[in-house]
Short mmCIF file of C-alpha atoms in Angstrom, two decimals:
data_model
loop_
_atom_site.label_atom_id
_atom_site.label_comp_id
_atom_site.label_asym_id
_atom_site.label_seq_id
_atom_site.Cartn_x
_atom_site.Cartn_y
_atom_site.Cartn_z
CA UNK A 1 0.00 0.00 0.00
CA UNK A 2 1.01 3.59 -0.55
CA UNK A 3 1.97 5.40 2.64
CA UNK A 4 0.10 8.49 1.44
CA UNK A 5 -3.28 8.78 3.14
CA UNK A 6 -6.18 11.18 3.58
CA UNK A 7 -7.89 11.47 6.94
CA UNK A 8 -11.03 13.44 7.73
CA UNK A 9 -11.43 15.95 10.54
CA UNK A 10 -15.03 17.18 10.68
CA UNK A 11 -15.43 16.21 6.99
CA UNK A 12 -12.35 18.17 5.93
CA UNK A 13 -9.42 16.36 4.33
CA UNK A 14 -6.02 16.20 6.02
CA UNK A 15 -3.28 14.67 3.88
CA UNK A 16 -0.53 12.76 5.62
CA UNK A 17 2.35 10.41 4.86
CA UNK A 18 4.06 7.85 7.07
CA UNK A 19 7.81 8.07 7.58
CA UNK A 20 9.18 4.63 8.48
CA UNK A 21 12.50 5.94 9.81
CA UNK A 22 10.90 8.66 11.94
CA UNK A 23 8.05 6.29 12.87
CA UNK A 24 5.62 9.19 12.70
CA UNK A 25 3.31 10.84 10.21
CA UNK A 26 4.03 13.99 8.27
CA UNK A 27 0.88 16.11 7.92
CA UNK A 28 0.13 18.73 5.28
CA UNK A 29 0.42 22.02 7.13
CA UNK A 30 -1.84 23.97 4.78
CA UNK A 31 -4.59 21.36 5.28
CA UNK A 32 -4.36 21.81 9.05
CA UNK A 33 -4.24 25.59 8.69
CA UNK A 34 -7.37 25.46 6.56
CA UNK A 35 -9.22 23.45 9.21
CA UNK A 36 -8.16 25.55 12.18
CA UNK A 37 -8.07 29.07 10.79
CA UNK A 38 -10.99 28.85 8.32
CA UNK A 39 -8.85 31.10 6.13
CA UNK A 40 -9.73 31.53 2.46
CA UNK A 41 -6.01 31.50 1.71
CA UNK A 42 -4.35 28.94 4.04
CA UNK A 43 -1.05 29.12 2.15
CA UNK A 44 -0.77 32.85 2.78
CA UNK A 45 -1.85 32.31 6.41
CA UNK A 46 0.93 29.74 6.85
CA UNK A 47 3.50 32.03 5.23
CA UNK A 48 2.56 34.87 7.59
CA UNK A 49 2.54 32.52 10.58
CA UNK A 50 6.03 31.21 9.82
CA UNK A 51 7.36 34.74 9.68
CA UNK A 52 5.57 35.71 12.89
CA UNK A 53 6.86 32.69 14.81
CA UNK A 54 10.41 33.39 13.67
CA UNK A 55 10.29 37.12 14.48
CA UNK A 56 8.55 36.90 17.84
CA UNK A 57 9.99 33.69 19.22
CA UNK A 58 13.17 33.06 17.29
CA UNK A 59 11.67 29.71 16.45
CA UNK A 60 13.76 27.27 14.42
CA UNK A 61 10.60 25.49 13.34
CA UNK A 62 10.79 26.98 9.85
CA UNK A 63 14.31 25.63 9.26
CA UNK A 64 13.19 22.13 10.27
CA UNK A 65 10.11 22.02 8.06
CA UNK A 66 10.46 19.57 5.16
CA UNK A 67 8.57 19.27 1.90
CA UNK A 68 6.99 16.14 0.48
CA UNK A 69 5.04 15.45 -2.68
CA UNK A 70 1.38 15.00 -1.77
CA UNK A 71 -1.57 14.46 -4.07
CA UNK A 72 -3.57 17.60 -4.82
CA UNK A 73 -7.24 18.00 -5.75
CA UNK A 74 -6.30 17.89 -9.45
CA UNK A 75 -4.87 14.39 -9.01
CA UNK A 76 -1.26 15.52 -9.44
CA UNK A 77 1.51 15.43 -6.84
CA UNK A 78 3.08 18.70 -5.67
CA UNK A 79 5.66 19.52 -3.02
CA UNK A 80 4.11 21.01 0.10
CA UNK A 81 5.27 21.87 3.62
CA UNK A 82 4.66 19.07 6.10
CA UNK A 83 5.13 18.69 9.84
CA UNK A 84 5.47 15.69 12.11
CA UNK A 85 3.24 15.37 15.16
CA UNK A 86 5.54 17.28 17.52
CA UNK A 87 6.01 20.13 15.05
CA UNK A 88 2.32 20.24 14.27
CA UNK A 89 1.37 20.60 17.92
CA UNK A 90 3.71 23.58 18.14
CA UNK A 91 2.06 25.18 15.11
CA UNK A 92 -1.43 24.58 16.50
CA UNK A 93 -0.50 26.54 19.63
CA UNK A 94 0.06 29.60 17.44
CA UNK A 95 -3.35 29.46 15.77
CA UNK A 96 -6.28 30.95 17.73
CA UNK A 97 -9.07 28.50 16.99
CA UNK A 98 -11.97 26.87 18.85
CA UNK A 99 -11.03 23.70 16.98
CA UNK A 100 -7.54 23.55 18.46
CA UNK A 101 -8.33 21.20 21.35
CA UNK A 102 -10.67 18.92 19.35
CA UNK A 103 -7.98 18.74 16.67
CA UNK A 104 -5.33 17.74 19.20
CA UNK A 105 -7.58 14.91 20.38
CA UNK A 106 -8.17 13.86 16.77
CA UNK A 107 -4.43 13.97 16.11
CA UNK A 108 -3.74 11.67 19.04
CA UNK A 109 -6.40 9.21 17.91
CA UNK A 110 -5.33 8.95 14.25
CA UNK A 111 -1.66 8.76 15.26
CA UNK A 112 -2.41 5.94 17.66
CA UNK A 113 -3.70 3.79 14.78
CA UNK A 114 -0.19 3.35 13.36
CA UNK A 115 1.43 2.85 16.77
CA UNK A 116 -1.08 0.08 17.49
CA UNK A 117 -0.28 -1.48 14.12
CA UNK A 118 3.45 -1.46 14.86
CA UNK A 119 2.78 -3.26 18.15
CA UNK A 120 0.28 -5.65 16.54
CA UNK A 121 1.09 -6.17 12.81
CA UNK A 122 -2.16 -8.10 12.29
CA UNK A 123 -4.06 -4.82 12.60
CA UNK A 124 -2.10 -3.35 9.71
CA UNK A 125 -2.77 -6.45 7.60
CA UNK A 126 -6.49 -6.32 8.36
CA UNK A 127 -6.62 -2.62 7.51
CA UNK A 128 -4.81 -3.21 4.21
CA UNK A 129 -7.13 -6.09 3.25
CA UNK A 130 -10.25 -4.04 3.94
CA UNK A 131 -8.84 -1.13 1.96
CA UNK A 132 -8.17 -3.36 -1.06
CA UNK A 133 -11.67 -4.83 -0.82
CA UNK A 134 -13.21 -1.37 -0.83
CA UNK A 135 -11.26 -0.62 -4.01
CA UNK A 136 -12.77 -3.66 -5.73
CA UNK A 137 -9.82 -6.04 -5.86
CA UNK A 138 -10.54 -9.77 -5.99
CA UNK A 139 -9.85 -12.03 -3.01
CA UNK A 140 -7.28 -13.95 -5.05
CA UNK A 141 -5.39 -10.77 -5.92
CA UNK A 142 -5.52 -9.53 -2.32
CA UNK A 143 -4.06 -12.83 -1.14
CA UNK A 144 -1.18 -12.48 -3.61
CA UNK A 145 -0.62 -8.86 -2.58
CA UNK A 146 -0.39 -9.78 1.10
CA UNK A 147 2.19 -12.45 0.28
CA UNK A 148 4.16 -9.93 -1.76
CA UNK A 149 4.33 -7.58 1.23
CA UNK A 150 5.85 -10.32 3.41
CA UNK A 151 8.32 -11.24 0.67
CA UNK A 152 9.35 -7.60 0.38
CA UNK A 153 9.86 -7.34 4.15
CA UNK A 154 12.13 -10.39 4.07
CA UNK A 155 14.21 -8.84 1.32
CA UNK A 156 14.59 -5.42 2.94
CA UNK A 157 15.40 -7.15 6.23
CA UNK A 158 18.18 -9.07 4.49
CA UNK A 159 19.48 -5.86 2.89
CA UNK A 160 19.54 -4.22 6.30
CA UNK A 161 21.51 -7.17 7.69
CA UNK A 162 24.03 -6.74 4.87
CA UNK A 163 24.60 -3.12 5.76
CA UNK A 164 22.56 -1.60 2.93
CA UNK A 165 21.30 1.88 3.84
CA UNK A 166 17.58 2.64 3.69
CA UNK A 167 18.15 5.23 0.97
CA UNK A 168 19.84 2.60 -1.22
CA UNK A 169 16.87 0.20 -1.26
CA UNK A 170 15.42 1.94 -4.30
CA UNK A 171 18.60 1.42 -6.32
CA UNK A 172 18.64 -2.30 -5.55
CA UNK A 173 14.91 -2.57 -6.22
CA UNK A 174 15.49 -1.11 -9.68
CA UNK A 175 18.19 -3.73 -10.30
CA UNK A 176 15.80 -6.54 -9.34
CA UNK A 177 12.96 -5.06 -11.39
CA UNK A 178 15.10 -4.47 -14.48
CA UNK A 179 16.46 -8.02 -14.36
CA UNK A 180 13.08 -9.76 -14.18
CA UNK A 181 10.78 -7.42 -16.10
CA UNK A 182 13.18 -5.52 -18.36
CA UNK A 183 12.14 -2.25 -16.74
CA UNK A 184 13.21 -0.19 -13.75
CA UNK A 185 10.43 0.85 -11.38
CA UNK A 186 10.05 4.34 -12.98
CA UNK A 187 10.00 2.76 -16.45
CA UNK A 188 7.45 0.19 -15.29
CA UNK A 189 5.21 2.92 -13.85
CA UNK A 190 5.42 4.90 -17.08
CA UNK A 191 4.58 1.75 -19.05
CA UNK A 192 1.43 1.36 -16.96
CA UNK A 193 0.64 5.08 -17.18
CA UNK A 194 0.93 5.53 -13.41
CA UNK A 195 1.69 8.84 -11.73
CA UNK A 196 1.83 8.73 -7.95
CA UNK A 197 0.11 5.36 -7.63
CA UNK A 198 1.78 2.25 -6.26
CA UNK A 199 3.24 -0.01 -8.95
CA UNK A 200 2.53 -3.21 -7.02
CA UNK A 201 -1.07 -2.18 -6.44
CA UNK A 202 -1.47 -2.08 -10.21
CA UNK A 203 0.23 -5.37 -11.05
CA UNK A 204 -1.74 -8.36 -12.31
CA UNK A 205 -1.60 -11.65 -10.42
CA UNK A 206 1.07 -12.95 -12.80
CA UNK A 207 3.22 -9.83 -12.40
CA UNK A 208 3.00 -10.07 -8.63
CA UNK A 209 4.05 -13.73 -8.74
CA UNK A 210 7.13 -13.05 -10.87
CA UNK A 211 8.05 -10.00 -8.81
CA UNK A 212 7.86 -12.17 -5.70
CA UNK A 213 10.01 -14.83 -7.34
CA UNK A 214 12.60 -12.18 -8.15
CA UNK A 215 12.65 -10.89 -4.58
CA UNK A 216 12.65 -14.34 -2.97
CA UNK A 217 15.53 -15.36 -5.25
CA UNK A 218 17.48 -12.23 -4.33
CA UNK A 219 16.89 -12.84 -0.61
CA UNK A 220 18.03 -16.48 -0.78
CA UNK A 221 21.10 -15.66 -2.90
CA UNK A 222 22.06 -12.93 -0.45
CA UNK A 223 21.74 -15.27 2.51
CA UNK A 224 23.88 -17.82 0.72
CA UNK A 225 26.60 -15.55 -0.71
CA UNK A 226 26.64 -12.90 2.06
CA UNK A 227 27.56 -9.83 -0.04
CA UNK A 228 29.97 -7.57 1.82
CA UNK A 229 29.30 -4.18 0.23
CA UNK A 230 26.79 -2.27 -1.85
CA UNK A 231 28.31 -3.23 -5.20
CA UNK A 232 28.15 -6.92 -4.30
CA UNK A 233 24.52 -6.43 -3.25
CA UNK A 234 23.80 -4.95 -6.68
CA UNK A 235 25.25 -8.04 -8.34
CA UNK A 236 23.08 -10.30 -6.17
CA UNK A 237 20.01 -8.16 -6.96
CA UNK A 238 20.61 -8.56 -10.69
CA UNK A 239 21.19 -12.31 -10.33
CA UNK A 240 18.07 -12.78 -8.20
CA UNK A 241 15.94 -10.78 -10.59
CA UNK A 242 17.51 -12.66 -13.50
CA UNK A 243 16.23 -16.00 -12.18
CA UNK A 244 12.66 -14.67 -12.37
CA UNK A 245 13.44 -13.04 -15.71
CA UNK A 246 14.52 -16.36 -17.23
CA UNK A 247 11.34 -18.01 -15.92
CA UNK A 248 9.19 -15.17 -17.30
CA UNK A 249 10.68 -15.42 -20.78
CA UNK A 250 10.30 -19.21 -20.85
CA UNK A 251 6.64 -18.96 -19.84
CA UNK A 252 5.99 -16.24 -22.41
CA UNK A 253 7.47 -18.43 -25.17
CA UNK A 254 5.37 -21.42 -24.14
CA UNK A 255 2.12 -19.52 -23.53
CA UNK A 256 2.48 -16.87 -26.27
CA UNK A 257 1.37 -14.28 -23.73
CA UNK A 258 3.24 -11.33 -22.26
CA UNK A 259 3.56 -11.30 -18.48
CA UNK A 260 4.62 -7.68 -18.17
CA UNK A 261 1.47 -5.80 -19.05
CA UNK A 262 0.44 -2.18 -19.50
CA UNK A 263 -2.92 -3.07 -18.02
CA UNK A 264 -3.67 -1.93 -14.50
CA UNK A 265 -6.40 -1.56 -11.93
CA UNK A 266 -6.94 2.09 -12.81
CA UNK A 267 -8.15 1.15 -16.29
CA UNK A 268 -9.94 -2.12 -15.64
CA UNK A 269 -10.31 -4.07 -12.40
CA UNK A 270 -11.02 -7.25 -14.37
CA UNK A 271 -7.42 -7.50 -15.54
CA UNK A 272 -6.23 -8.14 -12.02
CA UNK A 273 -7.03 -11.83 -12.45
CA UNK A 274 -5.37 -13.46 -15.44
#
């Protein structure tokens, strides 16, 4: 599942994104400003508030604010200022609003959901399954998707054990993807005409199976060969993906059907089962 989410506070949307390293959510500041201030121009309100906080309090909050790409009302992703829970509480204190206290309570409740899921992973699995069902995915596809999540966790856990940094996972993932499908993740997304959507959430059953084979193969090769540095991990990633790539090409020759498909759930839910 994508880590980007939308939560409702009194029927108003608050965009947020989970940060696995921070183990906290980043919330769209302008969304919160809009809810609390009722301003017609929340971006301008936030700009003025940042300046005021810096001038009056010498706050370093502005310097610590980060930007993330979040989905806008037009369906496109734009960079916007975000704040984690601690930062957001500080901002709320500077906004005179009758909704401040109710919002703090809401913030604690929606934040607790993820903490509970970390302590009890079954809750996260159940939430993901229900979300997929609401989107119209078949039970067979959902079952495959849940397996793919576990396979991915095993692989990233192995990479972590081999000293691979979190920021390098994407590079290795591209190596695996290129070796089995012939496309890097960005190329695969473009092939499926995806923008900010999750690639795996738009794979067919067959694509998920071969992607899992590639990642399982990479994990097992890594455990057996014990790569000592990033370059060796890249080699293992290519070899693991290559095992699935060889199997894909053999099946395509025998079946006369392409496994890697431009079809996706966005266009037609029926193609999720092939």
